[in-house]
mmCIF file of C-alpha atoms in Angstrom:
data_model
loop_
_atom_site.group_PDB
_atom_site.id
_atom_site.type_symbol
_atom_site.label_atom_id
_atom_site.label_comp_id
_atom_site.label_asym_id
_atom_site.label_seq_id
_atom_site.Cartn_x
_atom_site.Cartn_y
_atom_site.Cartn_z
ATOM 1 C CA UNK A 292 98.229 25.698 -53.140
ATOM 2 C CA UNK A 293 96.652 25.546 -56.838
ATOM 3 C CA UNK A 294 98.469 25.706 -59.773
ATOM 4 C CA UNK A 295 97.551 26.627 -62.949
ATOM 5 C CA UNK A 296 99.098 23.616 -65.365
ATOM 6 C CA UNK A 297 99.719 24.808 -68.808
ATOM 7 C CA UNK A 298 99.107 21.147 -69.857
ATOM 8 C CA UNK A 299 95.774 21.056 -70.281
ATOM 9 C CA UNK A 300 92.951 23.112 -72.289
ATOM 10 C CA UNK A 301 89.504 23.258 -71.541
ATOM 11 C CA UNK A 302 86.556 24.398 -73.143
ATOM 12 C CA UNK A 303 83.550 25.183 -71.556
ATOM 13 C CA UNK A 304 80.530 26.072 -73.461
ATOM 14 C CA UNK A 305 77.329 27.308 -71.624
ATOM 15 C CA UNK A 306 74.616 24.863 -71.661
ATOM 16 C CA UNK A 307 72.245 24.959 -74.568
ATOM 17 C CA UNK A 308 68.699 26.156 -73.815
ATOM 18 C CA UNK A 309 67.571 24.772 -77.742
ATOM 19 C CA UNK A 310 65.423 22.493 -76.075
ATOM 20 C CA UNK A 311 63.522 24.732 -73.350
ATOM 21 C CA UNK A 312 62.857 27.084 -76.585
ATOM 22 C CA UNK A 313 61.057 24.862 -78.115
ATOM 23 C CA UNK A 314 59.836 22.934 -75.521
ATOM 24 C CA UNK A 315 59.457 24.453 -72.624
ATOM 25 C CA UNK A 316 60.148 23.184 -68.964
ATOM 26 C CA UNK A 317 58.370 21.340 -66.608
ATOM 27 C CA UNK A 318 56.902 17.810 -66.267
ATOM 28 C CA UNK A 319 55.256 15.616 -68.277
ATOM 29 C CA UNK A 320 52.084 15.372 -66.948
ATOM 30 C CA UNK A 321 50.852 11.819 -64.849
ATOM 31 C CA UNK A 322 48.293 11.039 -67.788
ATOM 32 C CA UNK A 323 50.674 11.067 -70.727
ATOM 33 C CA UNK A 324 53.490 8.709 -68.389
ATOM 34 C CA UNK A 325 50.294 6.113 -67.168
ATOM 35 C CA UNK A 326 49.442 5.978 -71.524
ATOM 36 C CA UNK A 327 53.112 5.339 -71.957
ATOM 37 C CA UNK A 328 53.458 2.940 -68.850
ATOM 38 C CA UNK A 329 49.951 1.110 -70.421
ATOM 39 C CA UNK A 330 51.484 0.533 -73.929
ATOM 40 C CA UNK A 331 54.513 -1.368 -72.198
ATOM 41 C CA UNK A 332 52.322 -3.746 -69.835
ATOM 42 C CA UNK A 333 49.848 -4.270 -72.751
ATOM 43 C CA UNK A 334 52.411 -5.051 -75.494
ATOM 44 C CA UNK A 335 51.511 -8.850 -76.936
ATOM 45 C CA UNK A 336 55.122 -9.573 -78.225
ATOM 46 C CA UNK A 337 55.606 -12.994 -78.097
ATOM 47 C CA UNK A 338 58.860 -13.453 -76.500
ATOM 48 C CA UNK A 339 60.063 -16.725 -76.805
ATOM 49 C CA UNK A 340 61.196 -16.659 -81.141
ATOM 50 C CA UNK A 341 63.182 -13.636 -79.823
ATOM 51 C CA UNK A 342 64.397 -15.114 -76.799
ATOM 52 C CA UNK A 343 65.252 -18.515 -78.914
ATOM 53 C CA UNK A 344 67.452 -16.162 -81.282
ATOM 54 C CA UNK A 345 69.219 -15.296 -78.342
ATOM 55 C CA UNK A 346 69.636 -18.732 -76.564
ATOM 56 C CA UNK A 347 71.123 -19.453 -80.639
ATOM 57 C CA UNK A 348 73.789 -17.012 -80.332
ATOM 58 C CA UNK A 349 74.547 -18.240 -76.649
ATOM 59 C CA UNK A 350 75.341 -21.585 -78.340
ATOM 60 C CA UNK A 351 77.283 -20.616 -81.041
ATOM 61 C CA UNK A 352 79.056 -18.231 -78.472
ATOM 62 C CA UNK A 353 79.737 -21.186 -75.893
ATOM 63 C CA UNK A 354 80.956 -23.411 -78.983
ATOM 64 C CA UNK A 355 83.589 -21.510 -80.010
ATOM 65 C CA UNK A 356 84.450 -20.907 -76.622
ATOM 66 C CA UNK A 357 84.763 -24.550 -76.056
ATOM 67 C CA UNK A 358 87.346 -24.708 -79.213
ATOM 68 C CA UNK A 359 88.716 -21.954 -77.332
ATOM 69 C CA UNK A 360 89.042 -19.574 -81.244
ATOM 70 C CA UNK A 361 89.720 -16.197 -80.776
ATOM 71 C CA UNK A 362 91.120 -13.946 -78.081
ATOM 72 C CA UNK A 363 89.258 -15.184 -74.466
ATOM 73 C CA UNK A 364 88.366 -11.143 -74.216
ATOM 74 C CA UNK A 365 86.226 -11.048 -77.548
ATOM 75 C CA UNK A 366 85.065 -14.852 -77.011
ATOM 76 C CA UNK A 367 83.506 -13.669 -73.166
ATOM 77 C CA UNK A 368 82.086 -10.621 -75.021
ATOM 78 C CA UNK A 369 80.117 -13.245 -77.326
ATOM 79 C CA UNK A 370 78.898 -14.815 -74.613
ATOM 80 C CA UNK A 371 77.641 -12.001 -72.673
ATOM 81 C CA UNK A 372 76.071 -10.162 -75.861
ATOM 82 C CA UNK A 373 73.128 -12.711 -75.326
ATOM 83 C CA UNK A 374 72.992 -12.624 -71.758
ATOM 84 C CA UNK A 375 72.568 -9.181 -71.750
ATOM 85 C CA UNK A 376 69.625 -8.839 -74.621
ATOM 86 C CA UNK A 377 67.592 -11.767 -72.370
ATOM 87 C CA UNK A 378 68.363 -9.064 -69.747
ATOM 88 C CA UNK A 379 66.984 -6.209 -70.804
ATOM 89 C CA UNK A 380 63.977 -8.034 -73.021
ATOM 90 C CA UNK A 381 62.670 -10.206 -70.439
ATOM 91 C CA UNK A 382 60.720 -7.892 -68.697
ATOM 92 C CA UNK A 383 59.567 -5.711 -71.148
ATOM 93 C CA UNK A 384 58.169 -8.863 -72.994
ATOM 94 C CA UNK A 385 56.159 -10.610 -70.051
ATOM 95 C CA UNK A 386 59.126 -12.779 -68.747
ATOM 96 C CA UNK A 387 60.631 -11.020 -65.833
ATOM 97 C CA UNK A 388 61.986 -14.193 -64.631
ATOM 98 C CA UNK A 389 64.719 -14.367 -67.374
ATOM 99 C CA UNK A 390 65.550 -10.709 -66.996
ATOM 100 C CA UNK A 391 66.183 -11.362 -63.218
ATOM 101 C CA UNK A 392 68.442 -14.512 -63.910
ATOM 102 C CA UNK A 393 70.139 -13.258 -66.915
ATOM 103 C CA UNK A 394 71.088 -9.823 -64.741
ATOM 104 C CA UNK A 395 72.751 -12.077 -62.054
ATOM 105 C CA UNK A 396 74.465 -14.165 -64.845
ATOM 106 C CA UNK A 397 75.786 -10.886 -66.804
ATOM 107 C CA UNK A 398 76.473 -9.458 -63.183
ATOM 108 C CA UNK A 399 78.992 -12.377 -62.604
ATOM 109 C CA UNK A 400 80.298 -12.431 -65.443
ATOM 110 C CA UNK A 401 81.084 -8.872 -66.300
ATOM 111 C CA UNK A 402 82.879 -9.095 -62.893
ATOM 112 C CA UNK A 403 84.556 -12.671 -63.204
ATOM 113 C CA UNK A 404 85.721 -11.575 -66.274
ATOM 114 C CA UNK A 405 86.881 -15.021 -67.389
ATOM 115 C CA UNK A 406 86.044 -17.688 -69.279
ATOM 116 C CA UNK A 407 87.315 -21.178 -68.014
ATOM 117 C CA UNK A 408 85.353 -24.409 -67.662
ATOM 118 C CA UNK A 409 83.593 -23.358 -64.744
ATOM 119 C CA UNK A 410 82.178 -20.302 -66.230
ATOM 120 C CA UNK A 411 80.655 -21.867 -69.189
ATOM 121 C CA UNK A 412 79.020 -24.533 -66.501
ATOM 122 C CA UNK A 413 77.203 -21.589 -64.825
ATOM 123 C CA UNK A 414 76.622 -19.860 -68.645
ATOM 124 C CA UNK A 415 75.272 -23.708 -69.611
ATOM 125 C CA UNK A 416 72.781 -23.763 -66.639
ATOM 126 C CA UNK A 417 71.792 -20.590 -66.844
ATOM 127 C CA UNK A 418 71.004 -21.454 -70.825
ATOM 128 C CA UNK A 419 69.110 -24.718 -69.166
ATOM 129 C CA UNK A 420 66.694 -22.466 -66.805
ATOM 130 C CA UNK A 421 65.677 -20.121 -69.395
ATOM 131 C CA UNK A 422 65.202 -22.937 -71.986
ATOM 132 C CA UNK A 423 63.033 -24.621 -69.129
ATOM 133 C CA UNK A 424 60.873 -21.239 -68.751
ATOM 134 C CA UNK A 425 60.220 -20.673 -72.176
ATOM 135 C CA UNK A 426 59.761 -23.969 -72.659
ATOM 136 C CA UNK A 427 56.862 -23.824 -69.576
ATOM 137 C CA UNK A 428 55.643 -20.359 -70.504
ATOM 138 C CA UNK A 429 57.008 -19.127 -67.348
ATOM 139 C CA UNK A 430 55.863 -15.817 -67.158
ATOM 140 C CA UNK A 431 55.878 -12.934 -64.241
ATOM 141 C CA UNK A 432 58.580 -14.376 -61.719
ATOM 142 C CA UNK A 433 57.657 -17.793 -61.167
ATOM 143 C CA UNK A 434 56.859 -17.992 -57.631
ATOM 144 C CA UNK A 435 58.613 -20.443 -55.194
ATOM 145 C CA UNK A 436 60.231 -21.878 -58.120
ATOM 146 C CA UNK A 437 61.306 -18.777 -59.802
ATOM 147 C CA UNK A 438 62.994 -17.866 -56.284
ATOM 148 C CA UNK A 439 64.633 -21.221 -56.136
ATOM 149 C CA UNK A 440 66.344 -20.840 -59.652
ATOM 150 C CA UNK A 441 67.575 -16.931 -58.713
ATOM 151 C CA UNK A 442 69.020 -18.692 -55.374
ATOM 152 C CA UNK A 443 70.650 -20.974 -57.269
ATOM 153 C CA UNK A 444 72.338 -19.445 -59.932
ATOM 154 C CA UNK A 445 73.137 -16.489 -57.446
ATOM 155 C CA UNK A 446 74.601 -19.294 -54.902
ATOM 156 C CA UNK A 447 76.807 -20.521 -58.051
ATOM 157 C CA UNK A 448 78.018 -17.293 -59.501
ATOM 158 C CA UNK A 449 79.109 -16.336 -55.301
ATOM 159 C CA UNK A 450 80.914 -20.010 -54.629
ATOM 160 C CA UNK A 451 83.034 -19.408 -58.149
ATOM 161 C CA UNK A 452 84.014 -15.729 -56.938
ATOM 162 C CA UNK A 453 84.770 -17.076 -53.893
ATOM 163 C CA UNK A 454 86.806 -19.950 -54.947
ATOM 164 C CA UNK A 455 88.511 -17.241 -57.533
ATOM 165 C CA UNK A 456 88.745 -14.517 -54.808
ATOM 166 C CA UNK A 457 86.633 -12.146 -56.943
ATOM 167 C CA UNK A 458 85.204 -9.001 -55.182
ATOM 168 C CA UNK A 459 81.721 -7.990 -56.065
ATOM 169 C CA UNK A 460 81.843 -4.802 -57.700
ATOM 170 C CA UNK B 256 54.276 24.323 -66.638
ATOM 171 C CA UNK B 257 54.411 20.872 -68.961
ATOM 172 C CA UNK B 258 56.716 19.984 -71.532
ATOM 173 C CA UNK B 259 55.522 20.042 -75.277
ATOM 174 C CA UNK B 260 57.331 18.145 -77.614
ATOM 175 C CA UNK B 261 55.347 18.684 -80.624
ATOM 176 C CA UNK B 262 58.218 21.051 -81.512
ATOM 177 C CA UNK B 263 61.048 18.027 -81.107
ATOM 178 C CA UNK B 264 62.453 15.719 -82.768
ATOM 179 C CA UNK B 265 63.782 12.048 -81.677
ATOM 180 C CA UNK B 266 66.266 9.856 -83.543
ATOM 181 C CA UNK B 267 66.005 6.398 -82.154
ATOM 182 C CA UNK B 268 68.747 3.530 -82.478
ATOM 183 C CA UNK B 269 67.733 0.346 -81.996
ATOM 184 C CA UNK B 270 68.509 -3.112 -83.211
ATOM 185 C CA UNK B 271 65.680 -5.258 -81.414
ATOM 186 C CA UNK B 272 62.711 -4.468 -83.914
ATOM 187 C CA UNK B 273 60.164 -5.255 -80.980
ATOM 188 C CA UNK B 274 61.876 -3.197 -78.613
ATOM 189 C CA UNK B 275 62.070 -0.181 -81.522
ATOM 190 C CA UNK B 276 58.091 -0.930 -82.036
ATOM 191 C CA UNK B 277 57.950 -0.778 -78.393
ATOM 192 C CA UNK B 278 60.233 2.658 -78.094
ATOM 193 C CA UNK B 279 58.371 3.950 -80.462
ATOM 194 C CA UNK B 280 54.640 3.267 -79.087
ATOM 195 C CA UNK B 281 56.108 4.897 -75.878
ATOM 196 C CA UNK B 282 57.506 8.151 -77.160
ATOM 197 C CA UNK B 283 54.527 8.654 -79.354
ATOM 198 C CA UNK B 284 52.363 9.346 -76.378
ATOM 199 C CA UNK B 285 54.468 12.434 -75.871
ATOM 200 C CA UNK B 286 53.446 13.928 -79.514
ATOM 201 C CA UNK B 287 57.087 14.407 -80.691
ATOM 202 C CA UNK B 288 56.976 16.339 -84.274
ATOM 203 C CA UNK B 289 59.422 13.710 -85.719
ATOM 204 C CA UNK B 290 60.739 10.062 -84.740
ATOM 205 C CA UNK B 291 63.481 8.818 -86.882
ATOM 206 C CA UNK B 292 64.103 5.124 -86.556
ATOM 207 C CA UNK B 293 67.130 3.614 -87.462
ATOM 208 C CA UNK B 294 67.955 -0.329 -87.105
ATOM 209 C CA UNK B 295 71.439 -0.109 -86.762
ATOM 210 C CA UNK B 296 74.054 2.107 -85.947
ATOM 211 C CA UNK B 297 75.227 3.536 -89.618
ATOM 212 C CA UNK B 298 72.103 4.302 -90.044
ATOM 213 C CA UNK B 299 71.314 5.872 -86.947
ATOM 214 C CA UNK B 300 74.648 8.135 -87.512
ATOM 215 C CA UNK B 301 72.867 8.953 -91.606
ATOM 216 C CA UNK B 302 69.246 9.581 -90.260
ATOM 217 C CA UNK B 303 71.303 12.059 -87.650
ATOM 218 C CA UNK B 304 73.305 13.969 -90.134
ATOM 219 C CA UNK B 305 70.070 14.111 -92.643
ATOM 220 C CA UNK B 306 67.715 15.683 -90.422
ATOM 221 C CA UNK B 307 69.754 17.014 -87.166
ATOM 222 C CA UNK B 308 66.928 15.529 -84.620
ATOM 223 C CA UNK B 309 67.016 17.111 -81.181
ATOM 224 C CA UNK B 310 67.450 13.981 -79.106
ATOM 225 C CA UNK B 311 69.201 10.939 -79.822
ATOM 226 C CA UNK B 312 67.909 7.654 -78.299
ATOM 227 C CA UNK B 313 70.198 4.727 -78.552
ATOM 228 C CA UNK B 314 70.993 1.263 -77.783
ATOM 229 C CA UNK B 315 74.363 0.561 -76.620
ATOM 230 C CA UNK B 316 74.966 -2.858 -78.401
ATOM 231 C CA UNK B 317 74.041 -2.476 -82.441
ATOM 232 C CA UNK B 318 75.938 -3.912 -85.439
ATOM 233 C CA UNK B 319 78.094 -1.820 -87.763
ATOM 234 C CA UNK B 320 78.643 0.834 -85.172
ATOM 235 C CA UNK B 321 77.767 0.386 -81.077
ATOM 236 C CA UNK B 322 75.443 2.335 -79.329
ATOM 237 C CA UNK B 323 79.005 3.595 -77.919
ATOM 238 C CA UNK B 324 80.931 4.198 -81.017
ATOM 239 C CA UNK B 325 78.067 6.462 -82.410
ATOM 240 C CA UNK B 326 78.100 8.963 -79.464
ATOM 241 C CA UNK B 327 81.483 9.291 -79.879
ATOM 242 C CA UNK B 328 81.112 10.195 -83.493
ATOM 243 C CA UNK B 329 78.553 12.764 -83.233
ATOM 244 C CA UNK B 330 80.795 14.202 -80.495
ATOM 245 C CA UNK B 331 83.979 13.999 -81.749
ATOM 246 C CA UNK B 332 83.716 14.010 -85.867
ATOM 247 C CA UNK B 333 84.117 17.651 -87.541
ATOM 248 C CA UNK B 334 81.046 16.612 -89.864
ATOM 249 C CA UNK B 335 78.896 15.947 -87.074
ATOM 250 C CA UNK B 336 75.683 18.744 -87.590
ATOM 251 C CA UNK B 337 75.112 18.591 -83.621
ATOM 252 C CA UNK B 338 78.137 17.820 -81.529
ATOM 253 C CA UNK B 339 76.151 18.770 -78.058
ATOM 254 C CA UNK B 340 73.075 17.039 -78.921
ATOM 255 C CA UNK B 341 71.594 15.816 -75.996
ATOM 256 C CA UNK B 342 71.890 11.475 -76.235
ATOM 257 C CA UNK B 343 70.073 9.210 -73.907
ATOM 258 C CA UNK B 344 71.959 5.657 -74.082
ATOM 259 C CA UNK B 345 69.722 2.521 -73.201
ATOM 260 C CA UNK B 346 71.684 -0.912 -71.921
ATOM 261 C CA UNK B 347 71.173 -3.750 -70.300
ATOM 262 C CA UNK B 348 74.928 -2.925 -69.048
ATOM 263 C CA UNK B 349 74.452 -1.870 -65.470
ATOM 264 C CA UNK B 350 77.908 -2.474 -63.666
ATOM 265 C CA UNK B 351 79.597 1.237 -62.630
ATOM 266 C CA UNK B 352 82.957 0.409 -64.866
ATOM 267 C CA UNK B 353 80.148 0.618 -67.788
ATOM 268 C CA UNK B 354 78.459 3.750 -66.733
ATOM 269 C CA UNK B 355 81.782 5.135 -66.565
ATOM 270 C CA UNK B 356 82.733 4.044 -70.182
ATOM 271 C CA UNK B 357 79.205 5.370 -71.278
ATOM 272 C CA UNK B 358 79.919 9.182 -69.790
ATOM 273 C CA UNK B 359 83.326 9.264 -70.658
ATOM 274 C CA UNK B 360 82.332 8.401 -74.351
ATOM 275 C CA UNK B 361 79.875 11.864 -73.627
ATOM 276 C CA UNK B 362 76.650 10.256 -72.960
ATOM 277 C CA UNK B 363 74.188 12.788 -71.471
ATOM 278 C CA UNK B 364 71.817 10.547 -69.766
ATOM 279 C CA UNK B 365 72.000 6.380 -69.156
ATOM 280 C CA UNK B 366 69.081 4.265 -68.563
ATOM 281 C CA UNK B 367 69.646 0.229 -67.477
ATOM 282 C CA UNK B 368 67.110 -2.100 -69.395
ATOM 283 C CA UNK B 369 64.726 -3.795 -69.008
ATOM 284 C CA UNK B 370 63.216 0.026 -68.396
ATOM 285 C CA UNK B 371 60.220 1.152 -67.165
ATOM 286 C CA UNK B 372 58.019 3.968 -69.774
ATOM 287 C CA UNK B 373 58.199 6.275 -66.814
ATOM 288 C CA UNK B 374 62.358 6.215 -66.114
ATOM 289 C CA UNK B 375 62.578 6.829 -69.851
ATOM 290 C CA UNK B 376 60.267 10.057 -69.949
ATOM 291 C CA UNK B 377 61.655 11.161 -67.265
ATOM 292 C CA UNK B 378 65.151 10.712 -68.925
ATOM 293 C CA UNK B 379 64.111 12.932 -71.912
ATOM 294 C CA UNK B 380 62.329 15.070 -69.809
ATOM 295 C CA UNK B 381 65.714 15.918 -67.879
ATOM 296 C CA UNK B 382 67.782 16.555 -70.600
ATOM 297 C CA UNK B 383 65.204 18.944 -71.783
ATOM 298 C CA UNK B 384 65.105 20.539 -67.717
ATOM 299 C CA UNK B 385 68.288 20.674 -66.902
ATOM 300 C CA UNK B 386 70.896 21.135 -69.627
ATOM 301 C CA UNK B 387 74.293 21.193 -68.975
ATOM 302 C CA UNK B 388 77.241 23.037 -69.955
ATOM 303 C CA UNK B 389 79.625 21.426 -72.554
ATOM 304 C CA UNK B 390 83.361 20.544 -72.219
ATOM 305 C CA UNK B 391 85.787 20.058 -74.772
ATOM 306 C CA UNK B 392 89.538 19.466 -73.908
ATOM 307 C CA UNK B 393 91.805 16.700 -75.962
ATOM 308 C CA UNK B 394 90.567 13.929 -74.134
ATOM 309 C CA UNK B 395 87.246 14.257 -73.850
ATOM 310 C CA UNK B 396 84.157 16.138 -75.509
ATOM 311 C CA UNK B 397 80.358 16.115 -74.004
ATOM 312 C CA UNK B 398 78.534 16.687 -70.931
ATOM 313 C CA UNK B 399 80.301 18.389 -68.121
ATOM 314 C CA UNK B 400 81.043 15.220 -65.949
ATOM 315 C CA UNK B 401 80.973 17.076 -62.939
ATOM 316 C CA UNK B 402 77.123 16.386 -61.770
ATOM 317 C CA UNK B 403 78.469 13.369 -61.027
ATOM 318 C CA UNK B 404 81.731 13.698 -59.527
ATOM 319 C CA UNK B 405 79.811 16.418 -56.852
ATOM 320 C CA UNK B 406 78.374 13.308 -55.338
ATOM 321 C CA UNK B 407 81.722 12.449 -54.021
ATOM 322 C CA UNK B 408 82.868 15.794 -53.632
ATOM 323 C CA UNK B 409 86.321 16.555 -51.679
ATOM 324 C CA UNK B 410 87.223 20.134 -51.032
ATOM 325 C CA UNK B 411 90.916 18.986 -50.074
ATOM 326 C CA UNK B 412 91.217 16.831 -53.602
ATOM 327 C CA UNK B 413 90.082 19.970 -55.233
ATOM 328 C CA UNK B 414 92.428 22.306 -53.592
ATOM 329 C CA UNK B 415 95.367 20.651 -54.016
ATOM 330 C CA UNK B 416 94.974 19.826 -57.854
ATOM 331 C CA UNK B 417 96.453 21.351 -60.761
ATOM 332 C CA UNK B 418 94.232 23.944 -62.246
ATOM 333 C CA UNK B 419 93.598 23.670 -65.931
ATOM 334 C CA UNK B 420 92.942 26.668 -68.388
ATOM 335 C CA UNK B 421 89.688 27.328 -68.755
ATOM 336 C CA UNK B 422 88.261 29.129 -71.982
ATOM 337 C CA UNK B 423 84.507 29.398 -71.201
ATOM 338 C CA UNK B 424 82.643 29.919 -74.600
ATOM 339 C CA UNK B 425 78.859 31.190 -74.190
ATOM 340 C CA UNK B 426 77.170 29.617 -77.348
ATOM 341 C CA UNK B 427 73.630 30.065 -78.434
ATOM 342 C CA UNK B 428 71.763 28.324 -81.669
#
């Protein structure tokens, strides 16, 4: 049977309807999202100065981990930062390739959650591939080789979870 | 019907200035009346109390205050001049422990970067469609969290839980 608990209060407010005032409902219409969708794939940023910040941060991140300052939780959260922004730049900025490595990178290590010697191995040569695509002007996925590098750092991320007994989350 | 939004307002938060220039490009195909820009997250939470914008925009990781940190201010802080503003977080965070954090902090709508111009529109576009109702208890204040939990929906769980009180509040601007 329910039971009404006396512990808890909730308020429910109706959902606002602001927004339909003003706006209306519906779609936006195919034209407007194929202008928006054009303005992303023509976009001339040039990646790699922003991408170098990042790979800068990575270092200092991975130094101080080495030195081992710092609680290990905020110290993995330095390294990550990075990771992630190469993530979720990549793409947008003509280099998918480094979005799709740095996802499985930030993948692992957002589920690893750990930062021992053999974590900043796979951080180091995951640093090393997108230093060597940048370097290359690697851009859209890199073929064969782009597929090779994805295998590999996927096959190293799996083998430490393995070895760790990590489940995939 | 389409959606006009030349009677909105946007308040992006964003710390990447090529991905703001980018965001910015993007949502200016939809003819919003106003797009407030804010490079950090102090700013983003000044730019929200000065001019009350209708959708928030943000970035999860920022300095000063997190993409995080700011929804839970506008949410939970008595100033705040729009608790149930509609906020549309953007992350490169994609693991369901993160998603999680994001709701629970009273995110309305997350989208995983790197993002494509359509999922974002159509982000906006939904929180404009189909708003929902707004919860307040002492643990938690913003979107009702239900949508989601329906996907896993179990009538037994349900039945035998404790029943809260419920004060529903109709409120209209």
């Amino acid at each position: 049977m329910s039971k009404v608990s006396d512990e808890i209060k909730i308020k429910i407010y109706n959902a606002s309807k602001v927004l339909q005032k003003k706006a209306g409902t519906g779609k936006v219409s195919a034209a407007k999202i194929k202008e928006a969708e054009k303005i992303i794939e023509d976009n001339t940023v040039n990646f790699v100065p922003i991408a170098l910040d990042y790979l800068k941060d990575l270092n200092t991140a991975m130094e101080t981990a080495r030195k081992q300052k710092g609680e290990e939780k905020d110290r993995l959260h330095n390294i990550t930062l990075p990771i992630m922004h190469l993530k979720s730049t990549g793409t947008v900025f003509k280099y998918p390739l480094v979005s799709e490595l740095s996802d499985i990178t930030l993948t692992f290590l957002e589920t690893a959650k750990k930062l021992d010697q053999d974590v900043l191995a796979i951080v180091d040569a995951h640093r090393n591939l997108v230093q060597a695509i940048l370097a290359t002007e690697m851009k859209s996925s890199g073929g064969a080789k782009g597929k090779a590098m994805k295998a590999e750092m996927a096959s190293v991320c799996d083998r430490y979870m393995k070895k760790h007994n990590i489940s995939r989350k | 019907m389409a959606l006009r939004f030349h009677n909105l307002s946007i308040l992006i938060a964003e710390d990447n200035k090529a991905m703001m220039s980018l965001l910015t490009a993007v949502l200016n195909t939809l003819a919003f009346k106003d797009i407030y820009k804010a490079g950090n997250g102090k700013e983003a939470w000044r730019l929200f109390q000065l001019h009350k914008p209708d959708i928030v925009l943000t970035d999860w990781e920022m300095d000063e205050i997190t993409g995080i940190e700011l929804v839970r201010k506008i949410r939970t802080d008595q100033q705040s001049v729009n608790r149930i503003v509609p906020i549309v977080i953007l992350t490169g965070y994609a693991l369901p422990e993160r998603i999680k954090e994001a709701r629970d902090a009273g995110v309305t709508e997350f989208l995983v970067k790197p993002f494509m111009a359509k999922a974002l529109i159509n982000r906006i576009a939904h929180v404009i469609n189909k708003p929902r109702d707004f919860v307040e208890t002492d643990t938690f204040v913003g979107p009702d969290r239900r949508r989601l939990e329906t996907e896993e929906f179990n009538p037994e769980r349900r039945k035998n839980r404790d029943i809260p009180k419920i004060e529903f509040i109709e409120k209209e601007e």
